[in-house]
XYZ file of C-alpha atoms in Angstrom:
623
model
C -17.445 27.401 -31.718
C -15.297 25.445 -34.135
C -12.813 26.863 -36.615
C -10.724 25.328 -39.347
C -7.323 24.114 -38.380
C -4.165 23.736 -40.436
C -3.884 21.325 -43.288
C -2.375 18.028 -42.138
C 0.255 16.003 -43.941
C -2.352 13.990 -45.828
C -3.794 17.123 -47.449
C -6.864 17.025 -45.236
C -8.194 19.730 -42.914
C -8.821 19.042 -39.195
C -11.329 20.814 -36.978
C -10.196 22.392 -33.703
C -12.618 22.818 -30.814
C -11.573 26.286 -29.734
C -13.902 26.296 -26.727
C -12.498 23.034 -25.455
C -8.923 24.256 -25.855
C -9.701 27.454 -23.941
C -11.342 25.423 -21.175
C -8.284 23.162 -20.837
C -5.962 26.160 -20.836
C -7.957 27.843 -18.072
C -7.910 24.680 -15.997
C -4.136 24.403 -16.410
C -3.659 28.037 -15.417
C -5.880 27.526 -12.389
C -3.795 24.543 -11.326
C -0.588 26.509 -11.806
C -1.963 29.326 -9.662
C -3.175 26.918 -6.951
C -0.743 23.997 -6.856
C -1.297 21.172 -4.367
C 0.667 21.353 -1.130
C 0.831 19.425 2.146
C 0.407 21.220 5.457
C 0.867 19.861 8.946
C -1.921 20.670 11.409
C -0.197 21.944 14.521
C -3.176 21.797 16.940
C -3.842 18.164 16.095
C -0.173 17.225 16.360
C 0.411 19.011 19.654
C -2.480 17.201 21.282
C -1.136 13.745 20.366
C 0.565 11.745 23.111
C 2.262 9.403 20.655
C 3.902 9.689 17.233
C 1.741 9.313 14.144
C 0.539 5.724 13.709
C 0.897 3.821 10.455
C -2.899 3.551 10.269
C -3.078 7.316 10.046
C -0.431 7.522 7.310
C -2.412 4.892 5.393
C -5.696 6.769 5.834
C -4.093 10.021 4.706
C -2.701 8.260 1.620
C -6.149 6.896 0.797
C -7.734 10.316 1.297
C -5.711 11.523 -1.693
C -7.145 8.788 -3.924
C -10.660 8.002 -2.745
C -13.416 9.035 -0.353
C -11.868 9.156 3.128
C -12.413 11.650 5.952
C -9.651 14.263 6.385
C -6.893 13.722 8.928
C -6.355 15.975 11.939
C -2.547 16.017 11.667
C -1.915 16.724 7.982
C -3.988 18.028 5.067
C -3.545 18.417 1.331
C -4.550 21.749 -0.141
C -5.980 21.492 -3.675
C -5.819 17.661 -3.571
C -7.583 17.270 -6.929
C -4.480 18.732 -8.553
C -2.376 15.775 -7.372
C -1.734 13.585 -10.407
C -0.146 10.507 -8.807
C 0.724 9.201 -5.327
C 3.998 7.393 -4.574
C 4.436 5.583 -1.238
C 8.077 4.626 -0.660
C 9.129 2.280 2.148
C 12.884 2.463 2.878
C 13.997 0.694 6.088
C 17.516 1.343 7.350
C 17.265 5.118 7.909
C 17.421 6.444 11.480
C 17.010 9.978 12.786
C 20.739 10.249 13.555
C 21.553 9.466 9.907
C 20.066 12.791 8.835
C 21.308 14.878 11.772
C 18.162 14.703 13.926
C 17.941 14.134 17.671
C 15.267 12.199 19.564
C 11.615 13.286 19.784
C 10.454 15.991 22.135
C 8.901 14.421 25.286
C 6.334 17.233 25.450
C 5.239 16.920 21.790
C 6.291 13.486 20.449
C 4.197 13.817 17.279
C 5.434 17.242 16.196
C 7.375 17.157 12.904
C 11.039 18.110 13.138
C 12.332 20.668 10.674
C 15.070 19.346 8.404
C 17.930 21.869 8.377
C 18.869 23.353 5.020
C 22.123 22.323 3.387
C 24.972 22.607 4.138
C 24.449 21.518 7.744
C 26.405 23.461 10.357
C 29.203 21.340 11.921
C 29.369 19.002 13.724
C 25.972 17.954 12.320
C 26.042 15.854 9.159
C 23.648 13.950 6.957
C 24.050 10.770 4.934
C 21.079 11.606 2.692
C 21.297 15.212 1.437
C 18.394 14.604 -0.963
C 15.956 14.359 1.968
C 16.898 17.893 3.063
C 16.316 19.090 -0.490
C 12.957 17.430 -1.085
C 11.330 17.597 2.332
C 10.904 20.409 4.824
C 10.194 18.227 7.883
C 10.504 14.703 9.239
C 7.415 13.335 10.972
C 7.775 10.808 13.826
C 5.860 7.576 13.176
C 5.264 4.423 15.207
C 5.115 0.871 13.879
C 2.357 -1.465 15.115
C 2.985 -4.186 17.664
C 2.557 -5.544 21.145
C 4.655 -5.310 24.282
C 7.129 -7.954 23.167
C 6.610 -8.012 19.407
C 6.717 -5.574 16.518
C 4.094 -6.303 13.874
C 4.316 -5.881 10.142
C 4.511 -2.290 9.009
C 3.619 -3.283 5.458
C 0.553 -5.302 6.464
C -0.696 -2.406 8.570
C -0.231 0.073 5.741
C -1.680 -2.088 2.972
C -4.816 -3.299 4.780
C -7.796 -1.295 6.008
C -10.964 -2.164 7.968
C -14.066 -2.583 5.845
C -16.819 0.011 5.942
C -20.127 -1.004 7.522
C -21.756 -1.709 4.154
C -18.825 -3.768 2.887
C -18.618 -5.717 6.169
C -22.343 -6.499 5.924
C -21.956 -7.669 2.344
C -19.045 -9.937 3.306
C -21.023 -11.352 6.247
C -23.943 -12.224 3.958
C -21.564 -13.946 1.549
C -20.099 -15.995 4.405
C -23.570 -17.037 5.507
C -24.372 -18.262 2.006
C -21.086 -20.169 1.837
C -21.694 -21.709 5.240
C -24.964 -23.227 4.059
C -23.678 -24.566 0.749
C -23.132 -28.283 0.125
C -19.530 -28.807 -0.896
C -17.876 -31.603 -2.813
C -14.128 -32.353 -2.724
C -13.852 -30.873 -6.225
C -15.008 -27.510 -4.834
C -11.901 -27.343 -2.637
C -9.358 -28.111 -5.357
C -6.879 -25.291 -5.988
C -7.547 -23.227 -9.075
C -4.707 -22.931 -11.563
C -4.011 -19.291 -10.583
C -3.828 -20.439 -6.941
C -1.366 -23.156 -7.900
C 0.758 -20.610 -9.693
C 0.585 -18.073 -6.871
C 1.575 -20.726 -4.308
C 4.503 -21.897 -6.442
C 3.134 -25.354 -7.266
C 4.903 -27.422 -9.941
C 2.576 -27.354 -12.946
C 2.009 -30.256 -15.388
C 3.357 -29.483 -18.858
C -0.073 -29.839 -20.472
C -1.460 -27.072 -18.232
C 1.403 -24.624 -18.717
C 0.214 -23.164 -22.046
C -3.169 -22.393 -20.421
C -1.402 -20.492 -17.632
C 0.621 -18.247 -19.879
C -0.427 -14.626 -19.651
C -1.842 -14.928 -16.141
C -1.187 -11.677 -14.253
C 1.734 -12.850 -12.127
C 4.823 -11.026 -13.415
C 6.911 -12.252 -10.468
C 6.822 -15.830 -11.811
C 8.678 -16.639 -15.049
C 6.716 -17.948 -18.005
C 6.547 -21.736 -17.634
C 8.358 -24.064 -20.001
C 6.350 -26.713 -21.809
C 9.118 -29.261 -21.203
C 9.253 -31.562 -18.185
C 12.434 -31.014 -16.208
C 14.957 -33.899 -15.990
C 14.144 -36.322 -13.171
C 10.534 -35.111 -12.885
C 7.314 -37.026 -13.564
C 3.742 -35.914 -14.100
C 0.324 -37.500 -13.887
C -0.927 -38.200 -17.421
C -3.457 -35.744 -18.813
C -5.928 -38.526 -19.671
C -6.288 -42.225 -18.831
C -8.582 -44.905 -20.226
C -9.214 -46.519 -16.840
C -11.208 -44.906 -13.971
C -9.408 -43.525 -10.919
C -8.547 -46.123 -8.281
C -8.442 -43.432 -5.578
C -10.552 -40.270 -5.624
C -8.667 -38.498 -2.794
C -5.241 -39.224 -1.304
C -3.655 -37.386 1.631
C 0.112 -37.187 1.449
C 2.925 -35.960 3.676
C 6.690 -36.020 3.150
C 9.670 -35.498 5.438
C 12.919 -34.101 4.122
C 16.628 -33.988 4.934
C 19.043 -31.236 4.028
C 21.626 -32.455 1.527
C 24.483 -30.938 -0.436
C 21.985 -29.694 -3.058
C 19.151 -28.683 -0.698
C 15.983 -30.406 0.519
C 15.539 -34.060 -0.534
C 12.882 -36.681 0.203
C 13.557 -38.944 3.213
C 10.122 -40.404 4.037
C 6.625 -40.438 2.536
C 3.205 -41.512 3.828
C -0.003 -41.746 1.778
C -3.528 -42.145 3.237
C -6.633 -43.225 1.301
C -9.435 -40.807 2.139
C -12.175 -43.375 1.561
C -10.914 -45.750 4.282
C -8.473 -43.497 6.245
C -6.037 -46.380 5.844
C -2.341 -46.032 5.115
C -1.568 -47.407 1.656
C 2.103 -46.423 1.424
C 4.803 -45.507 3.953
C 8.501 -45.791 3.253
C 11.874 -44.301 4.108
C 13.789 -42.906 1.129
C 17.563 -42.547 0.749
C 18.491 -39.112 -0.643
C 20.678 -39.144 -3.750
C 23.204 -36.660 -2.349
C 25.282 -36.494 0.858
C 23.141 -35.536 3.867
C 24.295 -32.397 5.680
C 21.450 -32.222 8.235
C 18.930 -34.939 9.068
C 16.647 -32.202 10.521
C 15.533 -34.790 13.086
C 13.793 -32.221 15.278
C 11.327 -31.646 12.399
C 11.578 -34.664 10.099
C 12.022 -37.418 12.679
C 14.652 -38.877 10.330
C 17.903 -40.148 11.845
C 21.011 -41.833 10.493
C 19.903 -45.087 12.120
C 16.463 -44.978 10.436
C 18.055 -44.550 7.012
C 20.642 -47.281 7.548
C 20.189 -49.979 4.914
C 17.463 -48.073 3.038
C 17.757 -48.573 -0.716
C 14.479 -46.965 -1.864
C 15.136 -43.908 -4.028
C 12.922 -41.038 -5.119
C 12.738 -42.697 -8.557
C 11.266 -45.813 -6.898
C 8.649 -43.668 -5.160
C 7.844 -41.961 -8.467
C 7.244 -45.298 -10.153
C 4.819 -46.284 -7.397
C 2.984 -42.968 -7.626
C 2.429 -43.461 -11.346
C 0.594 -46.709 -10.559
C -1.932 -45.081 -8.196
C -2.383 -41.566 -9.532
C -5.067 -40.616 -12.029
C -5.816 -37.151 -13.475
C -9.101 -37.240 -11.519
C -7.384 -38.094 -8.211
C -7.173 -35.199 -5.745
C -3.865 -34.971 -3.888
C -4.243 -33.371 -0.463
C -1.565 -32.029 1.857
C -0.466 -29.122 4.015
C 1.756 -26.763 1.995
C 1.616 -29.568 -0.555
C 3.797 -27.700 -3.044
C 6.850 -28.539 -0.903
C 6.019 -32.257 -0.969
C 5.519 -32.210 -4.730
C 8.880 -30.494 -5.233
C 10.869 -33.133 -3.327
C 8.872 -35.871 -5.088
C 9.575 -34.108 -8.396
C 5.935 -34.617 -9.281
C 3.452 -32.466 -11.237
C -0.213 -33.214 -10.599
C -3.261 -31.320 -11.943
C -5.693 -31.598 -8.988
C -4.373 -30.484 -5.603
C -5.959 -29.385 -2.313
C -4.008 -27.614 0.412
C -5.123 -27.104 4.017
C -2.662 -24.220 4.401
C -4.738 -22.381 1.760
C -8.203 -23.661 2.761
C -7.676 -22.455 6.352
C -6.522 -18.988 7.361
C -3.826 -17.717 9.665
C -5.360 -15.493 12.392
C -3.230 -12.567 11.194
C -4.360 -13.007 7.609
C -2.288 -13.370 4.456
C 0.399 -13.818 3.463
C 0.873 -15.850 6.655
C -0.074 -19.506 6.411
C -1.270 -21.472 9.443
C 0.760 -24.410 10.766
C -0.776 -27.872 10.706
C -0.182 -28.373 14.426
C -2.021 -25.150 15.256
C -4.908 -25.979 12.901
C -5.398 -29.420 14.473
C -5.473 -27.900 17.945
C -7.661 -24.920 17.029
C -10.287 -26.610 14.859
C -10.218 -30.257 15.960
C -9.045 -30.001 19.576
C -6.319 -32.520 18.726
C -2.653 -32.493 19.708
C -0.263 -33.591 16.962
C 3.495 -33.228 16.446
C 4.090 -33.627 20.183
C 7.770 -34.332 19.518
C 8.226 -31.249 17.362
C 11.620 -29.648 18.039
C 13.036 -32.632 19.952
C 16.271 -34.293 18.904
C 17.002 -38.034 18.954
C 15.022 -41.108 17.990
C 11.747 -39.746 19.395
C 12.020 -36.307 17.789
C 10.271 -34.742 14.821
C 7.020 -35.268 12.940
C 5.188 -38.433 11.972
C 4.124 -38.062 8.302
C 1.280 -40.540 8.720
C -0.113 -38.475 11.608
C 0.271 -35.265 9.588
C -1.409 -36.728 6.494
C -4.360 -37.938 8.572
C -4.656 -34.522 10.251
C -4.813 -32.835 6.831
C -7.501 -35.309 5.773
C -9.601 -34.645 8.899
C -9.331 -30.893 8.362
C -10.378 -31.349 4.733
C -13.450 -33.376 5.717
C -14.320 -30.800 8.380
C -14.232 -28.101 5.723
C -16.566 -30.137 3.524
C -18.981 -30.504 6.417
C -18.928 -26.928 7.722
C -18.619 -24.915 4.501
C -15.972 -22.778 2.841
C -16.158 -20.019 5.469
C -15.195 -22.465 8.240
C -11.638 -21.966 9.462
C -11.318 -18.521 7.963
C -10.499 -15.577 10.225
C -12.734 -12.797 9.052
C -11.090 -9.664 10.359
C -13.231 -7.501 8.111
C -10.130 -6.123 6.451
C -9.468 -5.492 2.806
C -6.480 -4.493 0.731
C -6.114 -0.753 0.157
C -5.825 -1.613 -3.538
C -9.364 -3.005 -3.473
C -10.679 0.091 -1.713
C -9.006 2.638 -3.971
C -9.940 0.578 -7.039
C -13.689 1.057 -6.497
C -15.387 4.049 -8.157
C -15.365 7.061 -5.839
C -15.824 10.798 -5.718
C -12.194 11.599 -6.519
C -11.747 9.054 -9.303
C -14.961 7.970 -10.953
C -13.406 4.786 -12.365
C -11.407 4.022 -9.236
C -7.648 4.368 -8.816
C -5.191 2.091 -10.585
C -2.304 0.772 -8.481
C 1.067 -0.932 -8.782
C 3.426 -2.617 -6.311
C 7.139 -2.459 -7.145
C 9.061 -4.610 -4.697
C 11.813 -7.101 -4.053
C 10.785 -10.770 -4.257
C 7.382 -11.887 -5.535
C 4.840 -9.122 -4.753
C 2.226 -10.663 -7.054
C 2.011 -13.651 -4.713
C 1.681 -11.593 -1.556
C 0.895 -7.970 -0.817
C 0.607 -7.000 -4.490
C -1.966 -9.663 -5.337
C -4.846 -7.134 -5.318
C -2.980 -4.343 -7.103
C -3.583 -3.592 -10.780
C 0.054 -4.419 -11.544
C 2.927 -6.038 -9.637
C 6.583 -5.640 -10.583
C 9.166 -8.066 -9.170
C 12.660 -6.708 -8.490
C 15.968 -8.048 -7.200
C 17.651 -4.732 -6.293
C 16.876 -1.063 -5.741
C 17.948 0.028 -9.226
C 15.209 -2.220 -10.599
C 12.783 -0.676 -8.098
C 13.574 2.828 -9.378
C 13.192 1.641 -12.964
C 9.891 -0.060 -12.109
C 8.471 3.078 -10.497
C 9.555 5.328 -13.368
C 8.077 2.938 -15.930
C 4.711 2.404 -14.227
C 3.785 5.649 -12.475
C 2.692 7.523 -15.625
C -0.070 4.924 -16.184
C -1.066 4.303 -12.552
C -2.629 6.534 -9.921
C -0.864 4.921 -6.957
C 2.528 3.228 -6.599
C 3.793 1.367 -3.535
C 7.527 0.662 -3.738
C 10.118 -0.695 -1.341
C 13.889 -0.174 -1.395
C 15.844 -2.753 0.630
C 19.516 -2.389 -0.326
C 20.284 -0.019 2.569
C 18.583 -2.340 5.047
C 20.736 -5.217 3.788
C 23.921 -3.137 4.067
C 23.330 -2.010 7.646
C 22.443 -5.581 8.623
C 18.750 -5.174 9.396
C 17.709 -7.778 6.836
C 19.346 -10.243 4.475
C 18.975 -10.586 0.744
C 17.603 -14.111 1.222
C 14.874 -12.858 3.549
C 13.993 -10.013 1.234
C 12.980 -12.480 -1.461
C 10.116 -13.346 0.838
C 7.525 -10.942 2.141
C 9.037 -9.721 5.433
C 5.818 -9.324 7.359
C 7.763 -8.759 10.547
C 11.238 -7.364 10.811
C 11.580 -9.203 14.097
C 10.657 -12.592 12.659
C 12.609 -12.346 9.432
C 15.709 -10.228 10.168
C 18.950 -12.142 10.416
C 22.029 -10.097 11.155
C 25.052 -9.573 13.408
C 24.365 -8.482 16.998
C 26.149 -5.154 16.662
C 25.248 -2.265 14.373
C 27.903 -1.857 11.660
C 29.960 1.296 11.977
C 28.535 4.212 10.015
C 32.001 4.892 8.578
C 32.289 1.431 6.990
C 32.740 1.540 3.237
C 29.756 -0.712 2.556
C 27.351 1.407 4.594
C 28.739 4.664 3.192
C 28.259 3.367 -0.318
C 24.724 2.167 0.474
C 23.712 5.638 1.685
C 25.376 7.303 -1.317
C 23.647 4.919 -3.719
C 20.282 5.522 -2.041
C 20.812 9.281 -2.271
C 21.547 8.973 -6.018
C 18.523 6.733 -6.597
C 16.140 9.098 -4.789
C 17.550 12.036 -6.761
C 17.138 10.167 -10.042
C 13.652 9.021 -9.095
C 12.476 12.502 -8.133
C 13.673 13.972 -11.415
C 11.684 11.342 -13.329
C 8.360 11.716 -11.503
C 5.410 13.459 -13.159
C 4.596 16.956 -11.949
C 2.310 17.174 -8.901
C 3.128 13.659 -7.703
C 2.618 13.232 -3.961
C 5.594 11.488 -2.316
C 5.097 9.697 1.000
C 8.399 8.222 2.177
C 8.428 5.988 5.280
C 11.229 4.218 7.134
C 8.714 2.021 8.986
C 10.775 1.211 12.054
C 14.226 1.439 13.637
C 16.975 -1.141 14.140
C 15.365 -4.528 14.990
C 18.519 -6.574 15.556
C 18.613 -6.442 19.338
C 15.062 -7.793 19.337
C 16.218 -10.638 17.083
C 19.093 -11.358 19.432
C 16.884 -11.377 22.529
C 14.199 -13.486 20.829
C 16.854 -16.042 19.866
C 17.886 -16.294 23.527
C 14.263 -16.626 24.604
C 13.565 -19.314 22.026
C 16.651 -21.251 23.127
C 15.458 -21.081 26.723
C 11.986 -22.324 25.801
C 13.409 -25.227 23.791
C 15.723 -26.212 26.637
C 12.838 -26.033 29.077
C 10.610 -28.231 26.897
C 13.354 -30.826 26.613
C 14.356 -31.005 30.277
C 11.403 -29.600 32.250
C 14.040 -28.938 34.902
C 15.556 -25.476 35.246
C 18.596 -26.840 37.098
C 19.658 -28.790 34.020
C 19.895 -25.593 31.985
C 23.118 -23.536 32.297
C 22.403 -20.423 34.314
C 23.783 -18.138 31.594
C 21.026 -19.431 29.287
C 18.140 -18.654 31.646
C 15.464 -16.191 30.581
C 14.458 -13.892 33.427
C 11.938 -11.155 34.105
C 14.761 -8.668 33.591
C 15.195 -10.072 30.079
C 11.469 -9.552 29.505
C 11.867 -5.899 30.424
C 14.857 -5.544 28.085
C 12.889 -7.095 25.231
C 9.925 -4.773 25.822
C 12.253 -1.742 25.846
C 13.978 -2.792 22.610
C 10.641 -3.416 20.893
C 9.466 0.053 21.862
C 12.671 1.610 20.480
C 12.420 -0.366 17.250
C 8.854 0.836 16.629
C 10.139 4.387 16.050
C 10.102 5.427 12.410
C 10.109 8.544 10.251
C 7.720 9.841 7.606
C 8.397 12.457 4.940
C 5.750 14.184 2.799
C 6.024 16.421 -0.260
C 4.582 17.070 -3.731
C 6.737 17.450 -6.828
C 6.717 20.939 -8.351
C 8.551 22.768 -11.114
C 11.593 23.312 -8.940
C 13.392 20.440 -7.207
C 12.803 22.045 -3.818
C 9.281 21.488 -2.523
C 7.476 24.337 -0.808
C 7.756 23.956 2.973
C 4.719 22.636 4.818
C 3.323 24.846 7.555
C 3.961 23.910 11.178
C 3.440 27.231 12.831
């Protein structure tokens, strides 16, 4: 039934669908009467021998957005009323920071009730907002092995393929394996060059504007001072169709600079160029253990990077393919932009998947049965890499890929990004769920590559702003706040610009935990409390919040791993335990200490709630 509406400003009459309005009103009233709420499942939690695994938090998150079986430890009542899902990762919070004791040995998975404010003395909390928003804290456990903690983020953001999807991927691999490849098929696409931070020729930069990579600034169309680029067109044919290149660098007062270059012609496997190069700025570290460059080897060298550039312009053609391993680093020290590049660190996969990249030494051993870089890590005249050997290894790997097919050298773990899974049409969202990653660093190049949108941030205030701006138009938001972690010394700002796949591998901090009363740490907790309060007030109604700390303090693991690495390096150099100072030995007792610290660091906390009219979320049932 339609009825006439009011006259609009233009003097025209609009028609109002009264039936449709009544239907929408009834639906809204039904939602108000039956709001969504999370409830813990006590039987399932009591029967668990371990805390909740990150896999299970991930699967529960996906169950809110797409077709996934229900969990046995937590459920969402009226899940279709949930409008958005926000997953927040905030490392740096420990149970003691919010007045909680250790887990119960008899029920390690049971959620712990968060006491209402104000806390009775002597208990105290550094994050009052958590007690306001959440009723309980749930014990979680980060993934890992006996002596290593794995990436919490990778575990949360990747999921095993279903049987049908795995079969489809297998069939695609079989087709790729049988295809006849040409070198041109293995050239990096322009989006790949941009994602892997390659220097881009000026004539390609306008074409790359607008590519969905918000973490990378829009490229200038001007060539930077001191840089060269291969011409866009040339009248003569290419002298070389494929060249393998490898550079060694020294650390100077301004950063990495070229110290040696080797170039191999793919057609003959012959070396056509190999020279030492004198950096333009004072050398602060020859990096001999990696570069093989020493003061003696550079003595009397007059070749400069400009001389190398002039030579390159005589052999390069726009049709020439430049090949290397992590070639973008070589191009940066050469100050060279080239349009056709191939990279064995992209063509071959790391066994743990992206964003890890495999090392050249490992690839040569794994896929060719060849030992290279035998002097890697050694000091002195015999230390470091040989760029000619490395360039030839890259070339052999490239030819092997051509022979075996594109699927060769890829570790197919039958995993996919959760953004891919939730983005497919499903029973809960017929068009699939839209997603956004709001994170420090360059999420578009790493874990946010498959999301609908990626927002790059440099601090937590930008993270809050990014979430508030994007959540109204996206079904799912993954965001990470790192300022607290930096303040308590778990990570460094420099490391956070990268994707910290493992807190153990990337953390760099003092050996002792900073005192909780320090001004910097106090301020970090207060700032985090304010940000979470501000964020909660800005979220749409019926937004599910899943807040995770991921893990506990990893710094003792870092300290022990540094000792272990030092021991292994000393052992490789001397092969004689008696030549190593006894205080630097690594013993079985140290192994036990490392295992114990890893187990402690795997402990994390999870918090679950849904925004409602009032700032206090209805308590979830645990009894």
